[in-house]
mmCIF file of C-alpha atoms in Angstrom:
data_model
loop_
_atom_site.group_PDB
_atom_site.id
_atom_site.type_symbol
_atom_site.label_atom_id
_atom_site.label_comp_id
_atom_site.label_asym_id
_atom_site.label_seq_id
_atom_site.Cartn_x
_atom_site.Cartn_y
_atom_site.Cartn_z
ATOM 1 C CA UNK A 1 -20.794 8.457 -29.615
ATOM 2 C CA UNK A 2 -18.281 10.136 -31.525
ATOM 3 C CA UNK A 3 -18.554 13.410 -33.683
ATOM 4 C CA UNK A 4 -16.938 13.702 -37.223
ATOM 5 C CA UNK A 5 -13.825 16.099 -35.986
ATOM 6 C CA UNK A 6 -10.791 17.188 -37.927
ATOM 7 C CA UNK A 7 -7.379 15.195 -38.187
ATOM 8 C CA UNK A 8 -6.213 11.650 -37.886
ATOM 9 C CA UNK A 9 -4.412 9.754 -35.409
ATOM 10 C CA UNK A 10 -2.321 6.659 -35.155
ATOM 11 C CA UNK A 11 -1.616 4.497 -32.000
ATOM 12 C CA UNK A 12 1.776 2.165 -32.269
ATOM 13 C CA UNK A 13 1.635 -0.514 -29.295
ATOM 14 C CA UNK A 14 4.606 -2.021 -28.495
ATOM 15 C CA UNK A 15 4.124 -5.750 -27.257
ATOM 16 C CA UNK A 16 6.763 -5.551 -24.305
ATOM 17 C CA UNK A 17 6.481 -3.117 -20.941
ATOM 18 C CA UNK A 18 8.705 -2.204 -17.981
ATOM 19 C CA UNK A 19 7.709 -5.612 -16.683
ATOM 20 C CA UNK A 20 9.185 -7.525 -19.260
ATOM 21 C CA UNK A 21 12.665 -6.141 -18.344
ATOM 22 C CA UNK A 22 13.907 -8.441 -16.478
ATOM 23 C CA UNK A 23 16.073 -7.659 -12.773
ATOM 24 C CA UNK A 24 19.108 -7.095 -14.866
ATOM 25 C CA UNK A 25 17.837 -5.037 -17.701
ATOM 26 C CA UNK A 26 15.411 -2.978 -15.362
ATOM 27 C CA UNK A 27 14.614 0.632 -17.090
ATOM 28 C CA UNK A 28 15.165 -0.818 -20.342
ATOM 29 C CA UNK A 29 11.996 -0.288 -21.540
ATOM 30 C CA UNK A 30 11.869 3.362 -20.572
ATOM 31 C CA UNK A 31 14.837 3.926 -22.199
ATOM 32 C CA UNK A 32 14.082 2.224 -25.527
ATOM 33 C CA UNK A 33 11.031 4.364 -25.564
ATOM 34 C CA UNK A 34 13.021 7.413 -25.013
ATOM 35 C CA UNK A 35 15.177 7.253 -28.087
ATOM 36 C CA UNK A 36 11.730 6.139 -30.470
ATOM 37 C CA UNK A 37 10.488 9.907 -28.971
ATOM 38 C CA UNK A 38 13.713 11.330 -29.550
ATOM 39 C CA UNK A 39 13.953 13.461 -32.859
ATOM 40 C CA UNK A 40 17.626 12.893 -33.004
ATOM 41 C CA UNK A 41 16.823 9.387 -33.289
ATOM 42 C CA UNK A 42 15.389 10.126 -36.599
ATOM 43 C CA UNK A 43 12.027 7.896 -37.331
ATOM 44 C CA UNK A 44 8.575 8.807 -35.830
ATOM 45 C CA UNK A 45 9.765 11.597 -33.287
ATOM 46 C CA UNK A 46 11.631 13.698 -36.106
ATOM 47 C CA UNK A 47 9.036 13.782 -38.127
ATOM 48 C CA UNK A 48 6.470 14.630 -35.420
ATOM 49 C CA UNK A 49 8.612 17.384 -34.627
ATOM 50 C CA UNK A 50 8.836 18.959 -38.233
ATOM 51 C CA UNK A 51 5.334 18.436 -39.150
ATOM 52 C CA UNK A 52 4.657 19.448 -35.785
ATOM 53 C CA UNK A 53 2.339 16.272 -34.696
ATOM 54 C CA UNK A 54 1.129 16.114 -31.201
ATOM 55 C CA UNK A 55 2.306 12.983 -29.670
ATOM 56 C CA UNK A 56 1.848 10.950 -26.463
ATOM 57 C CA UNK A 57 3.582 7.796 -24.609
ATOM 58 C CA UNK A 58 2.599 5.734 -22.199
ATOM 59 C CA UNK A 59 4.541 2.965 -20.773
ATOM 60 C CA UNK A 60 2.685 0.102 -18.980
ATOM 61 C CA UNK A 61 3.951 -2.761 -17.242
ATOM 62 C CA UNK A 62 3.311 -4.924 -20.844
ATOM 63 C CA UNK A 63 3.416 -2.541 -23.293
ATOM 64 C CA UNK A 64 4.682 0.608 -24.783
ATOM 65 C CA UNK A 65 2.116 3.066 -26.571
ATOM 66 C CA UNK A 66 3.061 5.733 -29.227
ATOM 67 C CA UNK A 67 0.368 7.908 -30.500
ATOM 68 C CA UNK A 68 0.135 10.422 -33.037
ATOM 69 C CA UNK A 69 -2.063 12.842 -34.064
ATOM 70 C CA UNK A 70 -1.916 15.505 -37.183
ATOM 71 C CA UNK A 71 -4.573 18.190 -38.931
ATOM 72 C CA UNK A 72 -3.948 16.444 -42.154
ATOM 73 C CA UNK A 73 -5.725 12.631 -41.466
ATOM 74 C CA UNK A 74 -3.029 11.872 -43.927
ATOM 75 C CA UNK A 75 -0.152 12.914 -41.915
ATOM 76 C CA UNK A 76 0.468 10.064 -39.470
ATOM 77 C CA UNK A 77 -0.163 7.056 -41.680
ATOM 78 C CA UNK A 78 3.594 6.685 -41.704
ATOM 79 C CA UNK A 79 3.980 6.960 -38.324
ATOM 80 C CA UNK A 80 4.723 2.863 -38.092
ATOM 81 C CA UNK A 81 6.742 2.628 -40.758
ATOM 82 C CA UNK A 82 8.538 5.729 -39.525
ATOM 83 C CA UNK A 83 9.145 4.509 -36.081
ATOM 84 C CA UNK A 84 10.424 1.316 -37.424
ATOM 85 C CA UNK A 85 13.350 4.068 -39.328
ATOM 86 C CA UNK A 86 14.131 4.806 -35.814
ATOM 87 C CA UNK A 87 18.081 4.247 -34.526
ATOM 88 C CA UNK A 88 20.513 5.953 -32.155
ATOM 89 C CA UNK A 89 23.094 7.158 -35.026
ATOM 90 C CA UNK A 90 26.821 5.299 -34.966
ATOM 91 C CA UNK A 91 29.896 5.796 -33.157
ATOM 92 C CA UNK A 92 30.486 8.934 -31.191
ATOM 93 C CA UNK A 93 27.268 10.632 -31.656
ATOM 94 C CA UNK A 94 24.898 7.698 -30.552
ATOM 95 C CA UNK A 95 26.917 6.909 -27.544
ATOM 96 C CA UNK A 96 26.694 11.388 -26.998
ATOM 97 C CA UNK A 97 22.487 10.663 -27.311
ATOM 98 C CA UNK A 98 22.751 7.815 -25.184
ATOM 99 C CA UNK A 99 24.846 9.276 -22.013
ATOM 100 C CA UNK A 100 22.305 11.973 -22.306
ATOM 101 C CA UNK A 101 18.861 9.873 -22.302
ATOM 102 C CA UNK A 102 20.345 7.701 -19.381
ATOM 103 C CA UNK A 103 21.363 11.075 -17.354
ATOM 104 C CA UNK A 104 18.042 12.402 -17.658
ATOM 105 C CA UNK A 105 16.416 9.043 -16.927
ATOM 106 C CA UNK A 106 18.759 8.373 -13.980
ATOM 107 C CA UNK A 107 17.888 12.074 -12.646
ATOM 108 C CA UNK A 108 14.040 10.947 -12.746
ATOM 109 C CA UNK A 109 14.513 7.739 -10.788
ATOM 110 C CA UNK A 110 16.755 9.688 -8.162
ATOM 111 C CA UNK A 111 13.666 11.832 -7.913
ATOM 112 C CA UNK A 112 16.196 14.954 -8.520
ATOM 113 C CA UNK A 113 13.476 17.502 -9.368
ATOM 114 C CA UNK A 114 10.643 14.622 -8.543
ATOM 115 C CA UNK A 115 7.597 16.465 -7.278
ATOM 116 C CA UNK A 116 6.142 15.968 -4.146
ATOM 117 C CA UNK A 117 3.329 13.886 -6.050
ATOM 118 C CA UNK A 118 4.868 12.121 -7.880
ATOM 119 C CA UNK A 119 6.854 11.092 -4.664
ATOM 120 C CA UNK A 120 4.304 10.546 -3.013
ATOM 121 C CA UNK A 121 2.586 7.758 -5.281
ATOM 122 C CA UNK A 122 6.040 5.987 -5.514
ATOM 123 C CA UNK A 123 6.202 5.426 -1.978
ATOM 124 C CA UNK A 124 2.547 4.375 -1.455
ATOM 125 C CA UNK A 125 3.070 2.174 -4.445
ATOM 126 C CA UNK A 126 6.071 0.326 -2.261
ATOM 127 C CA UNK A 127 4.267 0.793 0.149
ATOM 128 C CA UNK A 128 1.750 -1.504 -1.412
ATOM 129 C CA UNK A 129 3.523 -4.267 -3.058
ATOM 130 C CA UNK A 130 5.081 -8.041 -1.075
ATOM 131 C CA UNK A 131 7.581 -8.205 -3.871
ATOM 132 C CA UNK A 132 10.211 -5.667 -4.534
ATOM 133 C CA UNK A 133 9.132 -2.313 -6.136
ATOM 134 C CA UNK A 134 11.406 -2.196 -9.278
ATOM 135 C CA UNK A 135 11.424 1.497 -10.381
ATOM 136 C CA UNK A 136 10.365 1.222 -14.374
ATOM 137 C CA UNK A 137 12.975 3.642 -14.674
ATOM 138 C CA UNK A 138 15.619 1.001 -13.303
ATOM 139 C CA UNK A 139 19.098 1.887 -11.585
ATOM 140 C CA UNK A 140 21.670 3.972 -12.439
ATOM 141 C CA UNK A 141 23.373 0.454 -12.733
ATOM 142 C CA UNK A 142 21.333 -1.162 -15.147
ATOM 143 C CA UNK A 143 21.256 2.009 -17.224
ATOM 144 C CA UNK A 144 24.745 2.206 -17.543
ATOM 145 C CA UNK A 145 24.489 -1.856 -18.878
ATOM 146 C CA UNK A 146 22.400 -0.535 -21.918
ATOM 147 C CA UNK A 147 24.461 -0.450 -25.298
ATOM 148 C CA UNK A 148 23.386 1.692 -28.152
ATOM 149 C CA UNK A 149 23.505 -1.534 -30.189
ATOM 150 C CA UNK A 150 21.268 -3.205 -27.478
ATOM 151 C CA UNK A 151 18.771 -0.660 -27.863
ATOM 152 C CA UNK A 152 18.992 -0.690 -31.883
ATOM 153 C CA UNK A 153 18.729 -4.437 -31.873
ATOM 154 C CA UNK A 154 15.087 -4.092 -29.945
ATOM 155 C CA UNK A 155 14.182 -1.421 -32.770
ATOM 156 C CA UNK A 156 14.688 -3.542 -34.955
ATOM 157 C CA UNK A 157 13.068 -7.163 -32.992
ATOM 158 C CA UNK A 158 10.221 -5.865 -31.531
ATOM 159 C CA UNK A 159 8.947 -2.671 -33.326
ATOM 160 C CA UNK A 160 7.830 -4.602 -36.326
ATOM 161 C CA UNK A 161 6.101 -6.868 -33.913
ATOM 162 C CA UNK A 162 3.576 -3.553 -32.763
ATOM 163 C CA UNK A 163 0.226 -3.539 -33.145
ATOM 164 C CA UNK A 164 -1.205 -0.228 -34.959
ATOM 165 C CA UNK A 165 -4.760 1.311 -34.905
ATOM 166 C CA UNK A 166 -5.854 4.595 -36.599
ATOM 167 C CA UNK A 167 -8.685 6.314 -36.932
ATOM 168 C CA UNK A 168 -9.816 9.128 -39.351
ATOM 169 C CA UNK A 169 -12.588 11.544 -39.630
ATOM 170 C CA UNK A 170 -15.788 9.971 -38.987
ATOM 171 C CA UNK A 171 -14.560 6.540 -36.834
ATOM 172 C CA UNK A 172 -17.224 5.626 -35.002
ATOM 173 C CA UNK A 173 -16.341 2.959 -32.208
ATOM 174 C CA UNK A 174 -19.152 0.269 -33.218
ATOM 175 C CA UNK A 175 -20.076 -1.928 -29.835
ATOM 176 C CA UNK A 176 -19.106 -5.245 -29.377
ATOM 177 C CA UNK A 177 -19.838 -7.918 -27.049
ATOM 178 C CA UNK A 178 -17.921 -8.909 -24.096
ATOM 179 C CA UNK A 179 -16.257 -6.663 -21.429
ATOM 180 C CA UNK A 180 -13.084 -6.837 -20.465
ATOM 181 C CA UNK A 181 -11.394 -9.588 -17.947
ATOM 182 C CA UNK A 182 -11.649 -9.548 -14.536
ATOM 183 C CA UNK A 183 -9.184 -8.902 -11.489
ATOM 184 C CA UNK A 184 -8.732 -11.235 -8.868
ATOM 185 C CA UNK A 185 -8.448 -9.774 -5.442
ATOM 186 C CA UNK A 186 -5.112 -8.833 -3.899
ATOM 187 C CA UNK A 187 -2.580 -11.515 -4.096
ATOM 188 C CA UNK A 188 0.636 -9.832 -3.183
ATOM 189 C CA UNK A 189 -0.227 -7.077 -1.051
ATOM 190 C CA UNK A 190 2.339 -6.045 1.543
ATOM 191 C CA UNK A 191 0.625 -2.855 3.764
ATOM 192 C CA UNK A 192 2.847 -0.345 5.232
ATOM 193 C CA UNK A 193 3.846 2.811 5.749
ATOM 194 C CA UNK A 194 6.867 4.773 3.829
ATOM 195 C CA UNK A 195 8.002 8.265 4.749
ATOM 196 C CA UNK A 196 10.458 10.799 2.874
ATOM 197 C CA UNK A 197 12.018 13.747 3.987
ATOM 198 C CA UNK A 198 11.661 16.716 1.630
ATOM 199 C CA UNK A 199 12.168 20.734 2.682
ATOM 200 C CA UNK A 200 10.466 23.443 2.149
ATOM 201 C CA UNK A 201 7.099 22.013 0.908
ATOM 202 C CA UNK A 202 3.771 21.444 2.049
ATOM 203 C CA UNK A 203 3.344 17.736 3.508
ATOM 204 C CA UNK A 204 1.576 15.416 1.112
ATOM 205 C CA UNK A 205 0.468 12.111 2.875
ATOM 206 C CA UNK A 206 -1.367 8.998 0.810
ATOM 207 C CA UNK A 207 -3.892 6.139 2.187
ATOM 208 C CA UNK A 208 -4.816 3.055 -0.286
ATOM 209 C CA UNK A 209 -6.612 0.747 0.914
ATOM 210 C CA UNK A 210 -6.847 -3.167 -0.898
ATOM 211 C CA UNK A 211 -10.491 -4.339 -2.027
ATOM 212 C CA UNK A 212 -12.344 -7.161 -3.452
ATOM 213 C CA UNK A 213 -12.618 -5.743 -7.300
ATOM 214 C CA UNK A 214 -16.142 -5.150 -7.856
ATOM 215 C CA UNK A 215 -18.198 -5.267 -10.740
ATOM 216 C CA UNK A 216 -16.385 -4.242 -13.877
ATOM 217 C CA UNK A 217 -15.938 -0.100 -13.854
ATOM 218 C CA UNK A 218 -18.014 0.301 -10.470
ATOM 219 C CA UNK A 219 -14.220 1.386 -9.150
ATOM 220 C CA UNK A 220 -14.270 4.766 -11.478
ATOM 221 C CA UNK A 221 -17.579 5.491 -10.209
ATOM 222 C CA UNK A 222 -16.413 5.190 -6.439
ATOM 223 C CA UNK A 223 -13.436 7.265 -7.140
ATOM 224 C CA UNK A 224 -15.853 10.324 -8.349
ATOM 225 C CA UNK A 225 -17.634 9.370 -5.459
ATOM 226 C CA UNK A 226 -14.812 10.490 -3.258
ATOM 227 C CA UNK A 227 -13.942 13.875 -5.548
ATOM 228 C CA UNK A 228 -10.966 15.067 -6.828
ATOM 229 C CA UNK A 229 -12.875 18.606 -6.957
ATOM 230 C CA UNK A 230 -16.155 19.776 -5.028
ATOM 231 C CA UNK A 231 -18.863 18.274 -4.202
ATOM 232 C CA UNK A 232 -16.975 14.994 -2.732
ATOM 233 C CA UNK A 233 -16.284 13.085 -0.028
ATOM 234 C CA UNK A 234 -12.604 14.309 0.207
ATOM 235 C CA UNK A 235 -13.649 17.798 -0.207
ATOM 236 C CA UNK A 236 -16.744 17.844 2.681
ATOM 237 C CA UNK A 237 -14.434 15.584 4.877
ATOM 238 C CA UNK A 238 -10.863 17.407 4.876
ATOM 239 C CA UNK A 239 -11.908 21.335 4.071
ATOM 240 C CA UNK A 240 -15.364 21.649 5.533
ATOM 241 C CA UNK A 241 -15.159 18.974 8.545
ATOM 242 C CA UNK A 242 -11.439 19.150 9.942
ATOM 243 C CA UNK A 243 -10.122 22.611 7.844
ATOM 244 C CA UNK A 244 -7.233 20.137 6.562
ATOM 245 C CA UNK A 245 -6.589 20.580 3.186
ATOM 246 C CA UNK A 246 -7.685 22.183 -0.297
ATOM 247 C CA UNK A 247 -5.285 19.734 -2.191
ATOM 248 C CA UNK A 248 -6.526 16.069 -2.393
ATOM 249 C CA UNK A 249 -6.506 13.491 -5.236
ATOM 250 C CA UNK A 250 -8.582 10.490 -4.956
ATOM 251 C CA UNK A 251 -7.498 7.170 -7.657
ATOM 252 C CA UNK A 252 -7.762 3.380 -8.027
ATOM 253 C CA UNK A 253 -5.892 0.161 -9.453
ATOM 254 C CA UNK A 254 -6.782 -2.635 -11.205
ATOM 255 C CA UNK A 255 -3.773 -4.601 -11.915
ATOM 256 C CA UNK A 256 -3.881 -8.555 -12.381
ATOM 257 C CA UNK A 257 -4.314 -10.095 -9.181
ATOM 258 C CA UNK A 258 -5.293 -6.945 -7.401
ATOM 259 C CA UNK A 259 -7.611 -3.896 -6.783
ATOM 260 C CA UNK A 260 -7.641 -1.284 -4.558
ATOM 261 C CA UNK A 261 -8.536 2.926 -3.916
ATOM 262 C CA UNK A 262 -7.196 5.415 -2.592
ATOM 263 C CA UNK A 263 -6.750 8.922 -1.738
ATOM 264 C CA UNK A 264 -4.266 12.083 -1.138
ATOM 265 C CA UNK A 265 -4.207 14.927 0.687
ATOM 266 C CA UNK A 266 -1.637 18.104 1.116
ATOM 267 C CA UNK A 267 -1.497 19.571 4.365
ATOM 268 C CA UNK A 268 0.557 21.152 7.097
ATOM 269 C CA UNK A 269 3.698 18.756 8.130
ATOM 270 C CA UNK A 270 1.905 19.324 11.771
ATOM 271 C CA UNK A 271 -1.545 17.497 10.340
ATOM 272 C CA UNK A 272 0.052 14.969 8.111
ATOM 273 C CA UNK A 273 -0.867 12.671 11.137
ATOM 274 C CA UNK A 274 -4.414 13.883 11.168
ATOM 275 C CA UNK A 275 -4.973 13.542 7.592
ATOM 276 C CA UNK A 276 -3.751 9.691 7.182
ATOM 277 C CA UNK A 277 -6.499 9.131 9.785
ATOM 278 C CA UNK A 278 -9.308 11.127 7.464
ATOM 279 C CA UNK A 279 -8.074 9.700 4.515
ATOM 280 C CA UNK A 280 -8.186 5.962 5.892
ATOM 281 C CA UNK A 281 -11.938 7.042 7.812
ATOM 282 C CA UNK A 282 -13.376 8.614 3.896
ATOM 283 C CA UNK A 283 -12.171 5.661 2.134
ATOM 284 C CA UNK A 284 -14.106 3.056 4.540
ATOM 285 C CA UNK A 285 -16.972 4.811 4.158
ATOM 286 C CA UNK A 286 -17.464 3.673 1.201
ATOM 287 C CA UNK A 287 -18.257 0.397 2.524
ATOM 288 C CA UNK A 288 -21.458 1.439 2.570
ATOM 289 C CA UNK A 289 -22.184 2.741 -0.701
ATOM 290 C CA UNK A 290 -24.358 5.925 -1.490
ATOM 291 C CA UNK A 291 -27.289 7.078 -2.106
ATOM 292 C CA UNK A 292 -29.226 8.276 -5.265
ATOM 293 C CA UNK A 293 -28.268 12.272 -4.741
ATOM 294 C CA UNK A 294 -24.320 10.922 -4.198
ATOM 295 C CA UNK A 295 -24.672 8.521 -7.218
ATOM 296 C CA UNK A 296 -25.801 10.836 -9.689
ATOM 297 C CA UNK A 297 -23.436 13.324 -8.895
ATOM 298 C CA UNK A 298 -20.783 10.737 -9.387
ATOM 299 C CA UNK A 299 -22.545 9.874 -12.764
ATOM 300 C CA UNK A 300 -22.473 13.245 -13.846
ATOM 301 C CA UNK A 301 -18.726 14.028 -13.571
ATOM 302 C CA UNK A 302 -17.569 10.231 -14.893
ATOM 303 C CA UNK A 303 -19.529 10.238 -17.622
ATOM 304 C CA UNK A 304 -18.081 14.370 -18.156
ATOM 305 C CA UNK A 305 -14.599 12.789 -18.016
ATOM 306 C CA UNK A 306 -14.910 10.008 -20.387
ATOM 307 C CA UNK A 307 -16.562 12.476 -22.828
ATOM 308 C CA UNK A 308 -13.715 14.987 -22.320
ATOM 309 C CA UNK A 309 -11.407 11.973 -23.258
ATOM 310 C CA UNK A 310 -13.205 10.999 -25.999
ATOM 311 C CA UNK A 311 -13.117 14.519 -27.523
ATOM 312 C CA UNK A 312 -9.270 14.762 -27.172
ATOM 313 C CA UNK A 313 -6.573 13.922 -30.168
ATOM 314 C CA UNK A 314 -6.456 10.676 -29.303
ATOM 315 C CA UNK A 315 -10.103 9.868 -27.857
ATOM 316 C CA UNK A 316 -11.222 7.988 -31.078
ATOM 317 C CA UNK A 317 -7.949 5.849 -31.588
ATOM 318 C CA UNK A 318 -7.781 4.996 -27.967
ATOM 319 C CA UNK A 319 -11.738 3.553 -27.898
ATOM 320 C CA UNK A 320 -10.466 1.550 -30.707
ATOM 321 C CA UNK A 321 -7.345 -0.120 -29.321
ATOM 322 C CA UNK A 322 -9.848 -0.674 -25.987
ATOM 323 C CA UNK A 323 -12.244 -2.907 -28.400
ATOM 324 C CA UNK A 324 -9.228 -4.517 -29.900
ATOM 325 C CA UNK A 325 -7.844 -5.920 -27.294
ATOM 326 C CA UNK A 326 -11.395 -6.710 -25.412
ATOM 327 C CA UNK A 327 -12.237 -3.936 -23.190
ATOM 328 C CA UNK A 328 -15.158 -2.041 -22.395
ATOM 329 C CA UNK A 329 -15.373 0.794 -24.945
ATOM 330 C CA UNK A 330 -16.407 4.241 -23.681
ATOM 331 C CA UNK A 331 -20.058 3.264 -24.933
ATOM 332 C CA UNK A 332 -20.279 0.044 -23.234
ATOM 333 C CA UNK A 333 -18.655 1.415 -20.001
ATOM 334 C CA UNK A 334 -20.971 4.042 -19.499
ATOM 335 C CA UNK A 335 -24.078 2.116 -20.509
ATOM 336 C CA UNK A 336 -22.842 -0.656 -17.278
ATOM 337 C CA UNK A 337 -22.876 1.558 -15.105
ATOM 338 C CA UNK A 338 -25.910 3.998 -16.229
ATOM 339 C CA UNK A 339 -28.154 0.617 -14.303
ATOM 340 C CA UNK A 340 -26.692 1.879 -10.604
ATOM 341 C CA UNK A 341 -28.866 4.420 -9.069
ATOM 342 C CA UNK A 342 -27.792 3.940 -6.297
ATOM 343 C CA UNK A 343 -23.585 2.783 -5.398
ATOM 344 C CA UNK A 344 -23.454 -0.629 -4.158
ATOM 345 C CA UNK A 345 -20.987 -0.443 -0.848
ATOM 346 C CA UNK A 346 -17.646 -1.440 -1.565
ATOM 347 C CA UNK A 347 -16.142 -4.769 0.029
ATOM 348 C CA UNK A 348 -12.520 -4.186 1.376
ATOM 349 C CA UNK A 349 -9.843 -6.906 2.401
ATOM 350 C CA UNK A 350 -8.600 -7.585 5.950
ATOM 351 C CA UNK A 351 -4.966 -6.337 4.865
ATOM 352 C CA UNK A 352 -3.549 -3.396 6.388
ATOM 353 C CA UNK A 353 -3.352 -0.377 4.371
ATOM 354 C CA UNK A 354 -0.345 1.403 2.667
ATOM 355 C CA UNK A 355 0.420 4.898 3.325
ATOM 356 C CA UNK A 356 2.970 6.928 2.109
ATOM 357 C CA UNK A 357 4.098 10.514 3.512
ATOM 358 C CA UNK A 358 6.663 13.070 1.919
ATOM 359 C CA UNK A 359 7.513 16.794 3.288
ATOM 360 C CA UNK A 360 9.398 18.859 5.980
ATOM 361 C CA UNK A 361 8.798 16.461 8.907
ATOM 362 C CA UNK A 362 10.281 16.646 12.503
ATOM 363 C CA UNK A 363 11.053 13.744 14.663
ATOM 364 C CA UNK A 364 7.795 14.621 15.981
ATOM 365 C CA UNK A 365 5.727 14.316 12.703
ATOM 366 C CA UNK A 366 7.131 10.918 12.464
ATOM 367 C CA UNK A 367 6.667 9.616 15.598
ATOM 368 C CA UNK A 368 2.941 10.974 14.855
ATOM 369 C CA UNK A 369 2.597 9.387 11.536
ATOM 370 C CA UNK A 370 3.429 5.751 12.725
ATOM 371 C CA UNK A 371 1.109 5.816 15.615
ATOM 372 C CA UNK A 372 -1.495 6.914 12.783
ATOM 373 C CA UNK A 373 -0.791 4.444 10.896
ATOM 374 C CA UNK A 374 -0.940 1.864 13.617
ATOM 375 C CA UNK A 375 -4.473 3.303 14.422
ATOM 376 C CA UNK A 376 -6.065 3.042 10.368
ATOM 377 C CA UNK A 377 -4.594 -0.922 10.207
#
């Protein structure tokens, strides 16, 4: 599946995510992750930034991923053993690093600079959730908590508890059995709808909408199904039908205990109202599946994406970690869902929806917006 390509790459998985923080401690894992990619932390990020190494992190709600990629295969074989080298330096100028890391991180969970988007999918994600939407970020609050020696003594505990995989020219991601585990349906789903106030923007409003996870990796497939280009649902539906929108995003969630899909669209602030109702109507219609034209037009840009993945820096290492830890590889994933010619209709759950809106609105546009959203539930 893969071709023999230059460089080598190492992936560093932390065992312990923004959900392992703990009320008090929220945003600690954030934080910990920005001094390990700080280069005047020393360790992994200095000498990614020498050698000049393309990097990447990803913080999930169990762990935190470093990867790194250099020309030379050779280059990032240290990378563990570097991160591990990692600390925020003594007195003065590790408290200097520290005040710094937490301003920017505080700025982020203000959403001081936020965009719109990124807005946006916070609020449809509170939108979403029974229990209380902790930011991974955490409070200024908890920040402030955080000690340099805190953070040094979780270099020091958990690093050398991280799982590493690597690849190197040539890895070829060898098939295994078994897929990955499935989700349950949606256990702690609240539905409602959130609204910010932001100026001088377009309006961005969001519609996701809770479902009974399907067969394992049939969710991808719908979500190319709706488009996040041409040639989809989203596109036919807000530009061509009701002259909405040329912005839209369409995305889905598998967490443990819950699936669900959904969509965005920027518009006027006067057709944010419109929109939710398009949004909610597009998404339903996937209740009833599609056809063989639909399905392998969805194919064709899935399988495009996965591929485009797959070539990246990281492609390789990332297929790897998937098998490691029991989930579909890129191979097995595509093969699945290569047996659909047509898209089985997807089975939604009698829970209202959440929806999320953020721009320039009136009065008006709100009072709009919640007798939308009263409509879609």
């Amino acid at each position: 599946m893969t071709a023999r390509r230059p460089g080598g790459a190492r992936l560093v998985v932390l065992p312990a995510g923004h959900r392992d923080d703990g009320p008090s401690r929220a945003g600690f894992a954030a934080l910990l992750a920005a001094v390990l990619g700080d280069p005047r932390c020393g360790g992994a990020a200095r000498r990614a930034a020498v050698a000049g190494w393309i990097t990447r992190h990803r913080l999930t709600a169990r762990t935190s991923e470093f990867a790194y990629w250099a020309p030379d295969p050779a280059g990032p074989r240290t990378a563990f053993d570097d991160l591990r080298q990692a600390r925020l330096p003594a007195g003065a100028a590790g408290r200097s690093i520290l005040d710094d890391l937490r301003a920017r991180q505080g700025a982020a969970v203000d959403r001081h600079g936020a965009p719109p988007l990124a807005m946006l999918n916070h609020l449809v994600e509170r939108a979403a959730r029974s229990e209380p939407l902790t930011d991974p970020g955490g409070t200024r609050e908890t920040l402030a908590a955080i000690t340099v020696a805190d953070l040094n003594d979780a270099i020091e505990t958990l690093v050398p508890r991280a799982r590493v995989h690597h690849d190197h020219p040539g890895t070829e991601v060898e098939d295994e059995d078994g897929n990955g585990a499935d989700q349950a349906s949606a256990t702690h789903w609240r539905g409602a709808l959130e609204i910010a106030l932001q100026p001088e923007c377009d309006a961005r409003v969001a519609v996701r909408l809770p479902v009974r996870t399907p067969e394992p990796g049939l969710l991808p497939l719908l979500v190319e199904l709706l488009g996040n280009g041409p040639n989809g649902r989203l596109h036919r539906a807000l530009r061509h039908r009701h002259h909405l929108a040329y912005g839209f995003t369409a995305s889905c969630w598998q967490d443990a205990g819950s699936s669900s899909i959904g969509a965005t669209a920027t518009v006027a602030p006067q057709d944010a109202a419109t929109a939710l109702r398009v949004l909610a109507h597009t998404l339903r219609t996937l209740a009833d599946g599609a056809g063989p034209d639909e399905t392998r037009l969805a194919h064709s840009r899935h399988r495009a994406e996965h591929l485009n993945a797959l070539d990246g820096p990281f492609g390789t290492v990332d297929d790897l970690r998937r098998r490691a830890v029991g989930e579909p590889t890129v191979r097995q994933h595509l093969s699945a869902l290569a047996r659909f010619d047509e898209i089985p209709g997807l089975a939604f759950l009698p829970h209202p929806p959440a929806a999320a809106a953020v721009g320039p609105f009136t009065p008006e546009h709100r009072d709009q917006l919640a007798r939308a959203y009263q409509e879609i539930r």
